[in-house]
Structures are given as structure tokens and as C-alpha cells.
PDB file of C-alpha atoms in Angstrom:
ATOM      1  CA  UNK X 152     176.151  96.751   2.083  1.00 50.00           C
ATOM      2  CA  UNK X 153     174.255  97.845   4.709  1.00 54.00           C
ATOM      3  CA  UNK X 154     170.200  96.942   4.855  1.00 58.00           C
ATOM      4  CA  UNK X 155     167.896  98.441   6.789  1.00 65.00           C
ATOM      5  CA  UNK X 156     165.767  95.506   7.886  1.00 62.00           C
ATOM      6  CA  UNK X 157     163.165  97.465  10.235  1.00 65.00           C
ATOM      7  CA  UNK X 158     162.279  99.712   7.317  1.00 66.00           C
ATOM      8  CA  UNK X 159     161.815  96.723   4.629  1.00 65.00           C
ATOM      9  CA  UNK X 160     159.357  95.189   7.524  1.00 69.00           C
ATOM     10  CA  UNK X 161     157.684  98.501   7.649  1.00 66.00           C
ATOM     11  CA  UNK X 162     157.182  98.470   4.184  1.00 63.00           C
ATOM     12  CA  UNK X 163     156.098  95.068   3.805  1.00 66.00           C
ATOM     13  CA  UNK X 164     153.523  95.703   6.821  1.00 63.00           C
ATOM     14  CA  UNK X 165     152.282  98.565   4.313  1.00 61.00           C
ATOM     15  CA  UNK X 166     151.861  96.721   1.407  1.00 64.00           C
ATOM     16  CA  UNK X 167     149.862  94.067   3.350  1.00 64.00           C
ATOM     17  CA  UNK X 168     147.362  96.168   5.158  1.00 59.00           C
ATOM     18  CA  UNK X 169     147.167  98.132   1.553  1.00 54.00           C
ATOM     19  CA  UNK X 170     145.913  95.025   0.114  1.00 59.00           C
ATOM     20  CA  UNK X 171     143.920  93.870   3.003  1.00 59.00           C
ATOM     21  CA  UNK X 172     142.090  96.902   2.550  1.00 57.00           C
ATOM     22  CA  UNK X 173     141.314  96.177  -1.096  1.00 56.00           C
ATOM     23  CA  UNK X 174     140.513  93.089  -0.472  1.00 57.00           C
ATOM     24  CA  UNK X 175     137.610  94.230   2.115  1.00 56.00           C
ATOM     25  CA  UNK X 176     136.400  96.680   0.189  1.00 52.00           C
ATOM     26  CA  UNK X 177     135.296  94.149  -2.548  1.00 54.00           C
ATOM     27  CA  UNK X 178     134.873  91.206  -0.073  1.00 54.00           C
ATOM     28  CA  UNK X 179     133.211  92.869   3.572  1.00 57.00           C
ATOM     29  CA  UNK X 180     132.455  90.513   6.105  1.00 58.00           C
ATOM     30  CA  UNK X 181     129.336  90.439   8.216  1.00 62.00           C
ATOM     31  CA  UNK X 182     131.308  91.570  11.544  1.00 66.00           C
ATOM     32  CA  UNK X 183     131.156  89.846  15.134  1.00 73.00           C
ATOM     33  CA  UNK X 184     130.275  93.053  17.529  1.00 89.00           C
ATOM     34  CA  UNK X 185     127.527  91.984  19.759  1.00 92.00           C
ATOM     35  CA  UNK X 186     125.087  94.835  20.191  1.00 95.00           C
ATOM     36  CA  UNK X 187     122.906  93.457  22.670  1.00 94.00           C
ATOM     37  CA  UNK X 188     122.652  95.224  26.080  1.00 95.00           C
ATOM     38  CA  UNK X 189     125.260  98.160  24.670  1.00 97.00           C
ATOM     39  CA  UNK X 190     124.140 101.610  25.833  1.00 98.00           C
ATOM     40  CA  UNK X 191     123.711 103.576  22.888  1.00 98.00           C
ATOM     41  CA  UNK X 192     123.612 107.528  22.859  1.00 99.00           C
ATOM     42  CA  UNK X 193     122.352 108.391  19.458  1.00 99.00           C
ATOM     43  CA  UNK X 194     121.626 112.396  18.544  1.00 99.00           C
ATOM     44  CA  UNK X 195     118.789 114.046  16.000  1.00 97.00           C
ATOM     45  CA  UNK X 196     117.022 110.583  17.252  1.00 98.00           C
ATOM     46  CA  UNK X 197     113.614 111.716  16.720  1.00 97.00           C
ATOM     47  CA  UNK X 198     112.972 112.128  12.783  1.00 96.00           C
ATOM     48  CA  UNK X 199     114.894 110.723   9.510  1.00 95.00           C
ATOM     49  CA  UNK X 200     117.960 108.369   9.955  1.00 97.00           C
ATOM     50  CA  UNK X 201     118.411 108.533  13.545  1.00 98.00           C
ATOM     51  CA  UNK X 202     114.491 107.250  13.922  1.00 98.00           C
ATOM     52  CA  UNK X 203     115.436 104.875  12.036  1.00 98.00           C
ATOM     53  CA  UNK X 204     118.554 103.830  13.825  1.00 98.00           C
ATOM     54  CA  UNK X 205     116.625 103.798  17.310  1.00 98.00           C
ATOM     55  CA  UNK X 206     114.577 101.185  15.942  1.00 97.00           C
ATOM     56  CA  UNK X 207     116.919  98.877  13.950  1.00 97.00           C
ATOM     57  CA  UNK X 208     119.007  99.338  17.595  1.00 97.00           C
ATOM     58  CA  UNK X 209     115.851  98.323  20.028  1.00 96.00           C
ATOM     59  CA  UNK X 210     115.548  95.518  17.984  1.00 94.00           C
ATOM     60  CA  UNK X 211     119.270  94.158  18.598  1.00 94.00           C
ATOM     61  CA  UNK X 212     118.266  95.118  22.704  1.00 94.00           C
ATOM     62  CA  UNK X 213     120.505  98.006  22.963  1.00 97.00           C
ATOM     63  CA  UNK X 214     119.415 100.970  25.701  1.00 97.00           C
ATOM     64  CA  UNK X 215     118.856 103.828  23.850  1.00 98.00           C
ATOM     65  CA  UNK X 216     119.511 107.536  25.395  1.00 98.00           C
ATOM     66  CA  UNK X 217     117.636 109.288  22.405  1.00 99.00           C
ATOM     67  CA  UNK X 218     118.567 113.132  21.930  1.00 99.00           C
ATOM     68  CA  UNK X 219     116.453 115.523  20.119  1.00 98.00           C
ATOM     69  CA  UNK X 220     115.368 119.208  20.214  1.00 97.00           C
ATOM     70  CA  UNK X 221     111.757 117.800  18.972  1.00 97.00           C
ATOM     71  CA  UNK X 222     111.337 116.393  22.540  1.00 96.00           C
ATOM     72  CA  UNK X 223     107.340 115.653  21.645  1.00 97.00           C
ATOM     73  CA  UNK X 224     108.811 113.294  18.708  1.00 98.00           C
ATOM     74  CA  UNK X 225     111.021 112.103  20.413  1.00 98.00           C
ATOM     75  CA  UNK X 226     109.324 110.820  23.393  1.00 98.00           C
ATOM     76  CA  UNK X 227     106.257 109.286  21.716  1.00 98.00           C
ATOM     77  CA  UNK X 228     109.192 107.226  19.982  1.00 98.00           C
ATOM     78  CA  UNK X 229     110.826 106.448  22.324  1.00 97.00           C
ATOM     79  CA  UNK X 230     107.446 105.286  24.475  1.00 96.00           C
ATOM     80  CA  UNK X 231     106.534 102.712  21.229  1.00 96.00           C
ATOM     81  CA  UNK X 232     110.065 101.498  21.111  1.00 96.00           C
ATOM     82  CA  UNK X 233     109.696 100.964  25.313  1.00 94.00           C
ATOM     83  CA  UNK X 234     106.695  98.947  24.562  1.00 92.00           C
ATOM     84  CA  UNK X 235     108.163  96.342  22.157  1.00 87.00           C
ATOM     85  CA  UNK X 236     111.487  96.031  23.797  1.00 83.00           C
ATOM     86  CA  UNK X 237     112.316  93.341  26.727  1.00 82.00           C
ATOM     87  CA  UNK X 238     111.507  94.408  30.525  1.00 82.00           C
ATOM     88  CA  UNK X 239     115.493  95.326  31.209  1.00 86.00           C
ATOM     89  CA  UNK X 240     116.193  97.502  28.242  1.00 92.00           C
ATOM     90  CA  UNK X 241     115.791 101.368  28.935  1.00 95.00           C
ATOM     91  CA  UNK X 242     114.804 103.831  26.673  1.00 97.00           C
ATOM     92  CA  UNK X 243     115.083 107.014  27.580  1.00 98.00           C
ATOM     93  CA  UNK X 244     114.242 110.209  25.347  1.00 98.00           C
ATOM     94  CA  UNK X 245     115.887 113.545  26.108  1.00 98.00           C
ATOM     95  CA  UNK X 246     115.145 116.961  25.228  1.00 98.00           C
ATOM     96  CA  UNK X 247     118.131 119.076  23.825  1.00 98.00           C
ATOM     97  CA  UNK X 248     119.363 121.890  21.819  1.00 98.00           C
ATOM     98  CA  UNK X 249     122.797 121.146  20.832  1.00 98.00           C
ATOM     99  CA  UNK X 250     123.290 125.019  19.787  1.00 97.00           C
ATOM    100  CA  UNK X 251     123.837 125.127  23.643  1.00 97.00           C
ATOM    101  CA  UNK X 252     126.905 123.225  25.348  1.00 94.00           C
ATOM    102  CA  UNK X 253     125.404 124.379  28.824  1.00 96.00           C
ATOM    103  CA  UNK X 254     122.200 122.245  27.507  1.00 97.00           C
ATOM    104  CA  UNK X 255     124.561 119.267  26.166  1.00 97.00           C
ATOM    105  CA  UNK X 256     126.264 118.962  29.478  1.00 97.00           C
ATOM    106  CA  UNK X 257     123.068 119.118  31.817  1.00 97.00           C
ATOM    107  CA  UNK X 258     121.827 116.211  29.146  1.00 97.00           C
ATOM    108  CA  UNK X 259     125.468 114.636  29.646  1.00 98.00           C
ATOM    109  CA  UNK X 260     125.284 114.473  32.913  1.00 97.00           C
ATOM    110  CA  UNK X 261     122.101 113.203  33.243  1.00 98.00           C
ATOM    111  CA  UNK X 262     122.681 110.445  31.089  1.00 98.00           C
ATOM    112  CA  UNK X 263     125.693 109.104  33.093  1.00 97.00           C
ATOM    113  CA  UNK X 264     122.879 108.903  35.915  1.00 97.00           C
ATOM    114  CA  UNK X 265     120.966 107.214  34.641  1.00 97.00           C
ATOM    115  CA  UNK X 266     122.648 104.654  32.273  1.00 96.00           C
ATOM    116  CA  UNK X 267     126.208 104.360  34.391  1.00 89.00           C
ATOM    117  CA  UNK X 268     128.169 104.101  31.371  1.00 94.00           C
ATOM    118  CA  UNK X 269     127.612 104.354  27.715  1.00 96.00           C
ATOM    119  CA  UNK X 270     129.136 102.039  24.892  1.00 98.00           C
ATOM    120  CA  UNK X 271     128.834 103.694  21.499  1.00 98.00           C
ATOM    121  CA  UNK X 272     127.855 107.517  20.847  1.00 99.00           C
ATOM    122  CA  UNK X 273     125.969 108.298  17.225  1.00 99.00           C
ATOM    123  CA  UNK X 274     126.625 112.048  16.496  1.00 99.00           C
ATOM    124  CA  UNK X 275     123.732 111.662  13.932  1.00 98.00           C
ATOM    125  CA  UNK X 276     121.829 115.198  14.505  1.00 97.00           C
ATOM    126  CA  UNK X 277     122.030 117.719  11.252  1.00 96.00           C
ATOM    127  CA  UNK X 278     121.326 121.216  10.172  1.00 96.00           C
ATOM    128  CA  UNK X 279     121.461 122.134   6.606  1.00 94.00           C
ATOM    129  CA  UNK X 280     120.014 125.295   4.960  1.00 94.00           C
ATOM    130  CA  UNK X 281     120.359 124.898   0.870  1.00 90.00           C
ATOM    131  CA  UNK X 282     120.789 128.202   0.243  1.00 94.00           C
ATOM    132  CA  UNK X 283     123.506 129.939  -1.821  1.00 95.00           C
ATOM    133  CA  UNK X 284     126.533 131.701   0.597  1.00 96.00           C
ATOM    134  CA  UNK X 285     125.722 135.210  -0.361  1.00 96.00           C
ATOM    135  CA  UNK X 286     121.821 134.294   1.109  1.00 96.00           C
ATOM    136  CA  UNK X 287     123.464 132.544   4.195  1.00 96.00           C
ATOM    137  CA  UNK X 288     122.937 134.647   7.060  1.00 97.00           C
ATOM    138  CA  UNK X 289     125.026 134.370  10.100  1.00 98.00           C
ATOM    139  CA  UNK X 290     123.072 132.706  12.671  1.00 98.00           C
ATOM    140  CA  UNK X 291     122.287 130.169   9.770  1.00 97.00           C
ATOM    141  CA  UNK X 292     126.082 129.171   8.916  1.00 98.00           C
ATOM    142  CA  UNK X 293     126.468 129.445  13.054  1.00 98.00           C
ATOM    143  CA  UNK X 294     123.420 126.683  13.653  1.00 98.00           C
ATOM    144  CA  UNK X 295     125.102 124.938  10.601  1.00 98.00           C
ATOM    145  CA  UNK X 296     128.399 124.425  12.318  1.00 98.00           C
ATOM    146  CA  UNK X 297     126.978 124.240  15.863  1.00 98.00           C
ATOM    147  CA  UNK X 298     125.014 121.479  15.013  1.00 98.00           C
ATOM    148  CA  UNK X 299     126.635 119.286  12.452  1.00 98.00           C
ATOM    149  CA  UNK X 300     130.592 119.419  13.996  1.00 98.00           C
ATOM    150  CA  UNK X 301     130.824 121.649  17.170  1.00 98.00           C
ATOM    151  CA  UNK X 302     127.921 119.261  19.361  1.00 98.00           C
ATOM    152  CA  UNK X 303     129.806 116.386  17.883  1.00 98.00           C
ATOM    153  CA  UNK X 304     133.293 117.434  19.251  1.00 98.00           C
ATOM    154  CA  UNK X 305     131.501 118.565  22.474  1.00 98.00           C
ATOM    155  CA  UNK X 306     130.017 114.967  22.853  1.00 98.00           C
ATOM    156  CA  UNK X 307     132.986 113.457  22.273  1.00 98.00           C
ATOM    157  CA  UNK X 308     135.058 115.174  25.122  1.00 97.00           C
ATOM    158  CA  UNK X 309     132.225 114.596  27.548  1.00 97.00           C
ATOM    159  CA  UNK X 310     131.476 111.070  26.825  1.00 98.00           C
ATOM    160  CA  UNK X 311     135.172 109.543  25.823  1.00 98.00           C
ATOM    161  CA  UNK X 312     135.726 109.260  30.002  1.00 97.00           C
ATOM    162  CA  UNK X 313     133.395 107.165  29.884  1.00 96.00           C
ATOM    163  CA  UNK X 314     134.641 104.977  27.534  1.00 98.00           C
ATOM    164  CA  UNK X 315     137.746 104.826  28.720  1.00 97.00           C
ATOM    165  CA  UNK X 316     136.908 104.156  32.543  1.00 96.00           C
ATOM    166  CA  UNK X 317     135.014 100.814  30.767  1.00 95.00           C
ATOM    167  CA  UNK X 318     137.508  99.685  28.506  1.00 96.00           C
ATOM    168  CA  UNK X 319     135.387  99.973  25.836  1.00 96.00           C
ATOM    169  CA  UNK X 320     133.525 102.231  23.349  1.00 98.00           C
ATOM    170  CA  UNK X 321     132.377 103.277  19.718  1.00 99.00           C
ATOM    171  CA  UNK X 322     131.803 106.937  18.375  1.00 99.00           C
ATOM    172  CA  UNK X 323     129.872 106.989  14.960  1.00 99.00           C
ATOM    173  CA  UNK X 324     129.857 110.265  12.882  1.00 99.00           C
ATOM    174  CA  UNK X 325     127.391 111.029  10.695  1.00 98.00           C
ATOM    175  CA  UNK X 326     129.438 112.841   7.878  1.00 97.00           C
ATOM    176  CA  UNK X 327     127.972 113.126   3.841  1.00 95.00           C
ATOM    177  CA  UNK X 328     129.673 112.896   0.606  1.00 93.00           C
ATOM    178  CA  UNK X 329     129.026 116.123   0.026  1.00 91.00           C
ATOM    179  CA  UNK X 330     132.085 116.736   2.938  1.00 92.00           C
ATOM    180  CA  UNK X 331     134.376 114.782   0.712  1.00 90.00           C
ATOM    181  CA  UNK X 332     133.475 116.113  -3.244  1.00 90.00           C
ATOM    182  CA  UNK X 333     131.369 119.444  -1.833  1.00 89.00           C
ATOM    183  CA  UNK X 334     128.136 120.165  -4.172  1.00 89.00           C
ATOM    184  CA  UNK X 335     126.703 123.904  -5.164  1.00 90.00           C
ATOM    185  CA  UNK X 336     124.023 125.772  -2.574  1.00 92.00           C
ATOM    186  CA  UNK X 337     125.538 123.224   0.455  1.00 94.00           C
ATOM    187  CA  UNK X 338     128.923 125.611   0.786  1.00 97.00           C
ATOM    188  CA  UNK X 339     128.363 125.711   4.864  1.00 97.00           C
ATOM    189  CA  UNK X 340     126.906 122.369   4.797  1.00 96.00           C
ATOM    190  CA  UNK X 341     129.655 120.984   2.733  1.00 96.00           C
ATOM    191  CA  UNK X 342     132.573 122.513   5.037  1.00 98.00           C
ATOM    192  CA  UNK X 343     130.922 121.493   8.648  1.00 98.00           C
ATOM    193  CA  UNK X 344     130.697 117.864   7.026  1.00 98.00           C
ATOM    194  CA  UNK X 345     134.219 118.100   5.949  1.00 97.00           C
ATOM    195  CA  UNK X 346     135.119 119.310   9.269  1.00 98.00           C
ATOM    196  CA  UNK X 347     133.770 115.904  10.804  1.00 98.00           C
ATOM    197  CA  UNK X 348     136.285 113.548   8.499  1.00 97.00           C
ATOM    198  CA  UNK X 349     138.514 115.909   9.729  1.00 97.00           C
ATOM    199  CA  UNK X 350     137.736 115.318  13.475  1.00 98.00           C
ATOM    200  CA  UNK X 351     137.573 111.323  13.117  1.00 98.00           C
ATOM    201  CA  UNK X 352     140.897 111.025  11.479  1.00 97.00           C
ATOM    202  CA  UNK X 353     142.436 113.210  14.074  1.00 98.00           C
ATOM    203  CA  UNK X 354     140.673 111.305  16.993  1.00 98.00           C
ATOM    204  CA  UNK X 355     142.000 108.163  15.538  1.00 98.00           C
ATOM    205  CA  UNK X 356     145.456 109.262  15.731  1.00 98.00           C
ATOM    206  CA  UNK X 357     145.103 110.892  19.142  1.00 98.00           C
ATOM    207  CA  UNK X 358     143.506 107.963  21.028  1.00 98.00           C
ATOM    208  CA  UNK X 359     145.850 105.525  18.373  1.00 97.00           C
ATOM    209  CA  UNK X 360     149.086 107.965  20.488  1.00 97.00           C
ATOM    210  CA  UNK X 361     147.777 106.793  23.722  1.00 97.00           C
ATOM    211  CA  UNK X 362     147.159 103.180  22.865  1.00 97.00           C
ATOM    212  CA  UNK X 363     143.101 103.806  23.187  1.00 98.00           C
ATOM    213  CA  UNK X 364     142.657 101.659  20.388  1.00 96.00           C
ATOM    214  CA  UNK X 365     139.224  99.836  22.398  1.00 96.00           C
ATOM    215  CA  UNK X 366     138.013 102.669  21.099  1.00 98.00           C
ATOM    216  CA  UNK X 367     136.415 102.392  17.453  1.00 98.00           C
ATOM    217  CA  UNK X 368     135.409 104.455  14.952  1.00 98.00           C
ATOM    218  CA  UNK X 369     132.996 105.021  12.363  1.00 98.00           C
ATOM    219  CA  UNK X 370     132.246 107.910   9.596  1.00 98.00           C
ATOM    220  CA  UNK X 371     129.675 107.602   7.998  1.00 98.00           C
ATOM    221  CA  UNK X 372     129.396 109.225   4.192  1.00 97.00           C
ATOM    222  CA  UNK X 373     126.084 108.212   2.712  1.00 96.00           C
ATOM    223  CA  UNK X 374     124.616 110.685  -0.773  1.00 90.00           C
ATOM    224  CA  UNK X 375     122.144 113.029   0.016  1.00 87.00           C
ATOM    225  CA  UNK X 376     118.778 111.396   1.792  1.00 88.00           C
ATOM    226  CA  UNK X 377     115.003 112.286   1.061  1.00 86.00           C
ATOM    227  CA  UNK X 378     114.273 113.003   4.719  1.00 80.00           C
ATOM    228  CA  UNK X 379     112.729 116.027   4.080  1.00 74.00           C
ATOM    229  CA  UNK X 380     115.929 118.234   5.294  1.00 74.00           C
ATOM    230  CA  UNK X 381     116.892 118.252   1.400  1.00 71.00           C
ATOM    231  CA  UNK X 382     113.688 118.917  -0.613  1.00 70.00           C
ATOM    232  CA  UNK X 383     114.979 120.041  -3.940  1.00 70.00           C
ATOM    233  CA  UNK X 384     116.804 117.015  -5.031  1.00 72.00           C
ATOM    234  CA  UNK X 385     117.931 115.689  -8.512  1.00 72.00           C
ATOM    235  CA  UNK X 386     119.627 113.083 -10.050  1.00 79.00           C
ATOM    236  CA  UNK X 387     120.185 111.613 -13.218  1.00 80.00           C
ATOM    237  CA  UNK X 388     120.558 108.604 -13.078  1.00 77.00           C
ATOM    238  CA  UNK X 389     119.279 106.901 -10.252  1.00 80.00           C
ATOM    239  CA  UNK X 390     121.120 103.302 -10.712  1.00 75.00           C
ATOM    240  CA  UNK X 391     124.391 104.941 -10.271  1.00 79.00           C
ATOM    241  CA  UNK X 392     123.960 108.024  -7.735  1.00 79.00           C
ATOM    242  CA  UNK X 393     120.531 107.677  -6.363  1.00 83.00           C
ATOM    243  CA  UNK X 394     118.627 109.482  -3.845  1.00 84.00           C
ATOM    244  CA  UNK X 395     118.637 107.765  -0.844  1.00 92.00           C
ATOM    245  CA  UNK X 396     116.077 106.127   1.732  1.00 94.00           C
ATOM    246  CA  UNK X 397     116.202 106.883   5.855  1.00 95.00           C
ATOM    247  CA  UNK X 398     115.843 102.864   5.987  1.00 97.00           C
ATOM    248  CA  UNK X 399     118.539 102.256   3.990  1.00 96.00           C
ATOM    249  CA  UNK X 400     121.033 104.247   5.118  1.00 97.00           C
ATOM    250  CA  UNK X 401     120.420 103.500   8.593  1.00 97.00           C
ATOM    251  CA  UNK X 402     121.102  99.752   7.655  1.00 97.00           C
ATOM    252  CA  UNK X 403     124.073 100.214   6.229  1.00 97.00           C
ATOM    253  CA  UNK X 404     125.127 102.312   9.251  1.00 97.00           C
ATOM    254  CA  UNK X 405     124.398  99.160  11.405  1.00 97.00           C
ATOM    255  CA  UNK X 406     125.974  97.175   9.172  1.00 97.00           C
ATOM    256  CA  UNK X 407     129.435  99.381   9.623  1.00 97.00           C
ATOM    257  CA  UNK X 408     128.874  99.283  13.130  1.00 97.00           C
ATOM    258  CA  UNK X 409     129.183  95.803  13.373  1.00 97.00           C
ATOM    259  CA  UNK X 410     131.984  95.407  11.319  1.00 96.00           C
ATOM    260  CA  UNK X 411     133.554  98.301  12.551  1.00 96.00           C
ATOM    261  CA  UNK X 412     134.551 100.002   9.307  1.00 96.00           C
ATOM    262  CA  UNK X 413     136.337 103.165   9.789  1.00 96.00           C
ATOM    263  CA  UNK X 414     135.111 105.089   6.786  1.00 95.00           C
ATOM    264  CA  UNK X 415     132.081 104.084   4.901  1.00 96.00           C
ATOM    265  CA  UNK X 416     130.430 106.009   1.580  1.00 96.00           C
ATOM    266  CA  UNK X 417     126.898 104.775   1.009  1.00 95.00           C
ATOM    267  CA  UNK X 418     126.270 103.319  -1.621  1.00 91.00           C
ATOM    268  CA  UNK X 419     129.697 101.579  -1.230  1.00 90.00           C
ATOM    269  CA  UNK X 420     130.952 102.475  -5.002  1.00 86.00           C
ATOM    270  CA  UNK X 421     131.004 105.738  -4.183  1.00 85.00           C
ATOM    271  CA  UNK X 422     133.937 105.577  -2.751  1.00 84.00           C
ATOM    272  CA  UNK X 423     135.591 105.307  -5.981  1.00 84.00           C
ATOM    273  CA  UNK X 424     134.833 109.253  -6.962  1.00 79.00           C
ATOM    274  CA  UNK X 425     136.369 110.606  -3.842  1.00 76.00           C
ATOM    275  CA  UNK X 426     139.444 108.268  -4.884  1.00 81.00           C
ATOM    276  CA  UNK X 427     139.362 109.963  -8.158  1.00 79.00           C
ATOM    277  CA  UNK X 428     139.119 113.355  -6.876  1.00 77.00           C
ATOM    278  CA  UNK X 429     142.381 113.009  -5.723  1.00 79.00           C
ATOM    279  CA  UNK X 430     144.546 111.688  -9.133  1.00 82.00           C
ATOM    280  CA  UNK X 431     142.228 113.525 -11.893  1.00 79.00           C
ATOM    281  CA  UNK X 432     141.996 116.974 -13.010  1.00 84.00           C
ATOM    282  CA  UNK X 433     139.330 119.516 -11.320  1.00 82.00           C
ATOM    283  CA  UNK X 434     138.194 121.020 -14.474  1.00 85.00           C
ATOM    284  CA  UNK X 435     137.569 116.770 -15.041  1.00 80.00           C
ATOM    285  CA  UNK X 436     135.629 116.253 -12.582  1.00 79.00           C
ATOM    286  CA  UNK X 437     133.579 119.333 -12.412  1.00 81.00           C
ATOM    287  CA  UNK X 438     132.423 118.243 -15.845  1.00 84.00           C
ATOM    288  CA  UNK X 439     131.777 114.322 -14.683  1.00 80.00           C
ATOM    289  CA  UNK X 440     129.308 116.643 -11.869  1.00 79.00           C
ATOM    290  CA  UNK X 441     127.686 118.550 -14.632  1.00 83.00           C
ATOM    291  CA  UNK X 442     127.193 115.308 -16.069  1.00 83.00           C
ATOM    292  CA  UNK X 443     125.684 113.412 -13.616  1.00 78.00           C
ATOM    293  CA  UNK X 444     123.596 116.742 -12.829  1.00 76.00           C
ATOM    294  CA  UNK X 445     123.591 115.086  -9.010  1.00 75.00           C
ATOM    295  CA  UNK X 446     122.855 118.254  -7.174  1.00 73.00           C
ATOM    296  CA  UNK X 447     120.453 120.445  -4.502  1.00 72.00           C
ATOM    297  CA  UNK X 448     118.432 123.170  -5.438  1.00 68.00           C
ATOM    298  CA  UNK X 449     118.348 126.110  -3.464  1.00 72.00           C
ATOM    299  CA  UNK X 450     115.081 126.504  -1.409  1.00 63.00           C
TER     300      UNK X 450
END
């Protein structure tokens, strides 16, 4: 009888990292990454969870290259958080519309000048329009996509080098669970989220193919956020599927960071509805949606 030993190790490797996984989704350690002195490029900086972010990040004494098309913001930030940070941090805020690759690579460019090298990119910016897809028109679907997946693919490709030259680095998408269960009046906003998982999971296998693995990453699926982007939003019960706080989220985002979780739904149970998306019914869980009446009017 012949047995296949390198398959049974396989499948024992498998059923240990399967349960490893469990295991650290009930039980999820602090983490160990050092943040201090890491050069941090973090986008749509100026307002909601990426102001947030900047601060939560100057506190830990990270350099922050802060991009944001609201360049008055984003500067004032960026001039407090210079203030109350130690004498050899930088914080530098950058004016950009990420519509415009020409614009991104000026502002890539520029950063490389004048931080060297950068440790961990947040593609954080987002565009949404909450509008049914017969009212969509097509510059808004364009500035959906251009802004929420296209900037964040074009960031990667200029700033991976970078990483890769130091050994070192840490991309963090800012994805939504809308990308993973989809929700009514979000239809372009739903599919450029989706796009991002999609992005991550194939960057993870493409950098995993060339034995990049120094190179982490992070999605990031929180519920929908009162940051003033969604202002029509409802839930029924708040306990289970609430609407979310800037501060919050941008903690938990930290908190992946550190640990260096690869895929992260905030709150954390939530996980368990895009695990049941994929084993029950549709017409199921279309009426578990009506149920919860979680949803974003149009506006």
C-alpha cells in the first residue's frame, strides 16, 4: 500500500493553521510591531477615520506623510499634530487629488524626498455617493472607483519599491462590509469596496510567489461610520450592528496593525455573517437584512 506522506503533512499543516485561526479569532493577542519612528503614508488623512488615525499614529511617534484633497484641513492638522510630537518626528501634509495618477505620482515622488523610505501605506481615502444606480451618473461611479480602488492600486505599485529596497513594509486597505454582504443605494460603493478584498488577496499571493512575505497586510472591513460621508443611516438594533464612531474604528485599525491581522470586520462578530453568506440560502439572508433593517438611505 502505497502512502503519500507529503500530502498527509500537507493536510495536517491545514488542519493546524485552520484551528490556529479559530483559535485567534476568539483569543487575539495584543501584537509586538513597534510603531515608533515608522514612516507612515496614510490617504483621506484630513477628516473622519484617517484624522483620527494621524493622531492615534503621532502619538506612537510615527512620521506621518498625510494625503488629502482638503489641503487647508489637512495642513492645520497636520501643524497641531507637529506641535505635540517630539523634535525628530516629521509631519508633513500634502495636497492631492487621487482622481489624477499624474497628481499621485508628483505627490509620490515627493514623498520619497523627503521621507527616504516609507514603512506602512494606509489607502484610507473614500468616495461614496448613496444614490440608487439608475441616479448614478458617470463621472460619479468614475470618482467612486477612482478613489476607493484605482488610487489604492496606483499607490501600491509606486510605493511597494520602496518596501522592498528596505526589507520591510505594511499596506492597510480600508475596505467596508458593505464590499463583502453589499447593501441597497451603495451598488458602486459596494463593488469598488469589493474590488479592494479582491486586490489584497491577490497581492498576498503575488508578493507570497516571490517570497515578499516582509511585506504585511491588512483589510480593513468596519460597518458603515457616522463621518458625515453616510448621512442617512439606520439600524435596528444598535447592540448587535451599530453605527459606528471615527474613534473607534480607527482603534481597532491600530489595533490590527499591530497584530498584523490580515482581514479584520469591525465589530469583530461580524465576521460571522459574511461566513454565513457563504453556506445559507440568499433568499435567507436577504430576509435576516430586512430584519435587521441595517441599511443607507438614498440622499
Amino acid at each position: 500500500m502505497y502512502i503519500n506522506f507529503e500530502s498527509i503533512w500537507i493536510y495536517l499543516k491545514l488542519l493546524q493553521e485552520y484551528f490556529r485561526n479559530i483559535l485567534q479569532w476568539f483569543h487575539r493577542s495584543k501584537g509586538s510591531k513597534n510603531l515608533n519612528g515608522k514612516v507612515v503614508v496614510i490617504t483621506g488623512s484630513a477628516n473622519g477615520i484617517g484624522r483620527e488615525m494621524c493622531r492615534l499614529l503621532n502619538r506612537f511617534g510615527c512620521h506621518l506623510a498625510m494625503i488629502d484633497i482638503d489641503h487647508f484641513t489637512n495642513k492645520e492638522l497636520a501643524s497641531n499634530l507637529s506641535s505635540s510630537s517630539p523634535s525628530w518626528t516629521k509631519t508633513i501634509a500634502y495636497k492631492c487629488d487621487l482622481t489624477n495618477l499624474d497628481e499621485i505620482d508628483l505627490i509620490v515622488g515627493q514623498i520619497l524626498l523627503d521621507f527616504d523610505h516609507i514603512d506602512i501605506l494606509i489607502n484610507n481615502a473614500g468616495y461614496v455617493n448613496c444614490k440608487r444606480i439608475g441616479s448614478l451618473s458617470q463621472d460619479e461611479i468614475r470618482r467612486t472607483f477612482d478613489v476607493n480602488i484605482l488610487s489604492s492600486i496606483w499607490l501600491c505599485k509606486q510605493l511597494l519599491p520602496s518596501m522592498i529596497e528596505n526589507r520591510e513594509g505594511h499596506i492597510v486597505a480600508i475596505s467596508s462590509i458593505a464590499g463583502l454582504l453589499g447593501n441597497a443605494n451603495l451598488v458602486d460603493y459596494c463593488a469598488s469596496k469589493h474590488a479592494v478584498i479582491g486586490m489584497m488577496k491577490a497581492l498576498e499571493l503575488e508578493l507570497d510567489a516571490q517570497n515578499l512575505n516582509f511585506i504585511k497586510l491588512t483589510t480593513i472591513c468596519p460597518l458603515m461610520i457616522s463621518t458625515g460621508m453616510f448621512r442617512k443611516l439606520h439600524t435596528r438594533f444598535q447592540w448587535l450592528y451599530p453605527i459606528l464612531t471615527p474613534e473607534s474604528v480607527a482603534k481597532s485599525i491600530l489595533d490590527s496593525i499591530v497584530r498584523e491581522d490580515f482581514l479584520v470586520t469591525i465589530p469583530k462578530h461580524c465576521r460571522i455573517a459574511t461566513i454565513l453568506e457563504s453556506v445559507c440560502p440568499r433568499t435567507l439572508l436577504k430576509m435576516a437584512m430586512k430584519f435587521l433593517q441595517y441599511n443607507c438611505g438614498e440622499h
